[in-house]
């Protein structure tokens, strides 16, 4: 069973920041599926960019969680609704 509880809200600007990182992370993930290590320079750039983007993505969540003091759970994760800028705690039980 999965529960979903609204735990907060971010500003429109903050929402736009995480949306950009989310879309970039997903795009890089799709590119990684089709790119082979044969093109070493491009492959290394992709791997580096994925690491940097992933770190920025996690940093955004860490900073906003500290700023807004969102409720958390040991086996839960936060999710954002990009249309409303609401933050939800998703817990798999």
mmCIF file of C-alpha atoms in Angstrom:
data_model
loop_
_atom_site.group_PDB
_atom_site.id
_atom_site.type_symbol
_atom_site.label_atom_id
_atom_site.label_comp_id
_atom_site.label_asym_id
_atom_site.label_seq_id
_atom_site.Cartn_x
_atom_site.Cartn_y
_atom_site.Cartn_z
ATOM 1 C CA UNK A 1 0.000 0.000 0.000
ATOM 2 C CA UNK A 2 1.180 3.513 -0.814
ATOM 3 C CA UNK A 3 0.084 6.645 1.024
ATOM 4 C CA UNK A 4 0.327 10.189 -0.310
ATOM 5 C CA UNK A 5 0.135 13.143 2.060
ATOM 6 C CA UNK A 6 0.547 16.847 1.295
ATOM 7 C CA UNK A 7 3.390 18.121 3.482
ATOM 8 C CA UNK A 8 4.178 21.510 2.001
ATOM 9 C CA UNK A 9 4.375 23.997 -0.821
ATOM 10 C CA UNK A 10 7.220 25.797 -2.585
ATOM 11 C CA UNK A 11 7.265 29.080 -4.476
ATOM 12 C CA UNK A 12 6.722 29.207 -8.226
ATOM 13 C CA UNK A 13 10.407 30.067 -8.659
ATOM 14 C CA UNK A 14 11.507 27.083 -6.554
ATOM 15 C CA UNK A 15 9.117 24.867 -8.482
ATOM 16 C CA UNK A 16 10.626 26.038 -11.784
ATOM 17 C CA UNK A 17 14.147 25.284 -10.479
ATOM 18 C CA UNK A 18 13.363 21.663 -9.609
ATOM 19 C CA UNK A 19 11.329 21.160 -12.782
ATOM 20 C CA UNK A 20 14.322 22.211 -14.882
ATOM 21 C CA UNK A 21 16.607 19.822 -12.976
ATOM 22 C CA UNK A 22 14.016 17.033 -13.198
ATOM 23 C CA UNK A 23 13.668 17.412 -16.961
ATOM 24 C CA UNK A 24 17.439 17.601 -17.449
ATOM 25 C CA UNK A 25 18.007 14.493 -15.323
ATOM 26 C CA UNK A 26 15.364 12.585 -17.278
ATOM 27 C CA UNK A 27 16.742 13.763 -20.612
ATOM 28 C CA UNK A 28 20.264 12.712 -19.676
ATOM 29 C CA UNK A 29 18.912 9.332 -18.571
ATOM 30 C CA UNK A 30 17.253 8.839 -21.955
ATOM 31 C CA UNK A 31 20.451 9.860 -23.738
ATOM 32 C CA UNK A 32 22.421 7.388 -21.640
ATOM 33 C CA UNK A 33 20.207 4.583 -22.967
ATOM 34 C CA UNK A 34 21.273 5.218 -26.556
ATOM 35 C CA UNK A 35 24.823 6.485 -26.162
ATOM 36 C CA UNK A 36 27.605 3.928 -26.156
ATOM 37 C CA UNK A 37 31.076 4.249 -24.611
ATOM 38 C CA UNK A 38 32.504 4.086 -28.160
ATOM 39 C CA UNK A 39 32.358 7.878 -28.316
ATOM 40 C CA UNK A 40 34.516 8.263 -25.227
ATOM 41 C CA UNK A 41 34.557 12.076 -25.019
ATOM 42 C CA UNK A 42 30.795 12.420 -25.316
ATOM 43 C CA UNK A 43 30.196 9.466 -22.994
ATOM 44 C CA UNK A 44 32.467 10.955 -20.302
ATOM 45 C CA UNK A 45 30.720 14.323 -20.634
ATOM 46 C CA UNK A 46 27.343 12.613 -20.232
ATOM 47 C CA UNK A 47 28.459 10.696 -17.139
ATOM 48 C CA UNK A 48 29.874 13.872 -15.574
ATOM 49 C CA UNK A 49 26.742 15.884 -16.412
ATOM 50 C CA UNK A 50 24.512 13.153 -14.953
ATOM 51 C CA UNK A 51 26.520 13.277 -11.715
ATOM 52 C CA UNK A 52 26.397 17.068 -11.451
ATOM 53 C CA UNK A 53 22.684 17.224 -12.283
ATOM 54 C CA UNK A 54 21.870 14.421 -9.836
ATOM 55 C CA UNK A 55 23.781 16.211 -7.083
ATOM 56 C CA UNK A 56 22.002 19.529 -7.785
ATOM 57 C CA UNK A 57 18.650 17.702 -7.802
ATOM 58 C CA UNK A 58 19.322 16.120 -4.408
ATOM 59 C CA UNK A 59 20.703 19.391 -3.023
ATOM 60 C CA UNK A 60 17.476 21.187 -3.989
ATOM 61 C CA UNK A 61 15.408 18.627 -2.051
ATOM 62 C CA UNK A 62 17.747 18.736 0.951
ATOM 63 C CA UNK A 63 17.726 22.548 1.096
ATOM 64 C CA UNK A 64 13.964 22.880 0.719
ATOM 65 C CA UNK A 65 13.273 20.109 3.251
ATOM 66 C CA UNK A 66 15.428 21.965 5.783
ATOM 67 C CA UNK A 67 13.890 25.345 4.916
ATOM 68 C CA UNK A 68 10.269 24.192 5.109
ATOM 69 C CA UNK A 69 10.673 21.374 7.672
ATOM 70 C CA UNK A 70 8.671 18.844 5.658
ATOM 71 C CA UNK A 71 7.477 15.697 7.348
ATOM 72 C CA UNK A 72 9.490 12.641 6.286
ATOM 73 C CA UNK A 73 9.395 8.875 6.741
ATOM 74 C CA UNK A 74 12.102 6.164 6.773
ATOM 75 C CA UNK A 75 10.750 4.464 3.649
ATOM 76 C CA UNK A 76 9.239 7.565 2.079
ATOM 77 C CA UNK A 77 10.172 10.123 -0.519
ATOM 78 C CA UNK A 78 8.892 13.535 -1.526
ATOM 79 C CA UNK A 79 7.188 14.309 -4.785
ATOM 80 C CA UNK A 80 6.246 17.642 -6.312
ATOM 81 C CA UNK A 81 3.203 18.542 -8.351
ATOM 82 C CA UNK A 82 4.654 20.930 -10.933
ATOM 83 C CA UNK A 83 1.232 22.472 -11.640
ATOM 84 C CA UNK A 84 0.428 23.419 -8.044
ATOM 85 C CA UNK A 85 3.952 23.501 -6.486
ATOM 86 C CA UNK A 86 2.658 21.244 -3.695
ATOM 87 C CA UNK A 87 4.978 18.747 -2.007
ATOM 88 C CA UNK A 88 3.734 15.284 -1.105
ATOM 89 C CA UNK A 89 5.235 12.575 1.082
ATOM 90 C CA UNK A 90 4.900 9.199 -0.614
ATOM 91 C CA UNK A 91 5.284 6.209 1.698
ATOM 92 C CA UNK A 92 5.259 2.565 0.595
ATOM 93 C CA UNK A 93 4.034 0.407 3.451
#
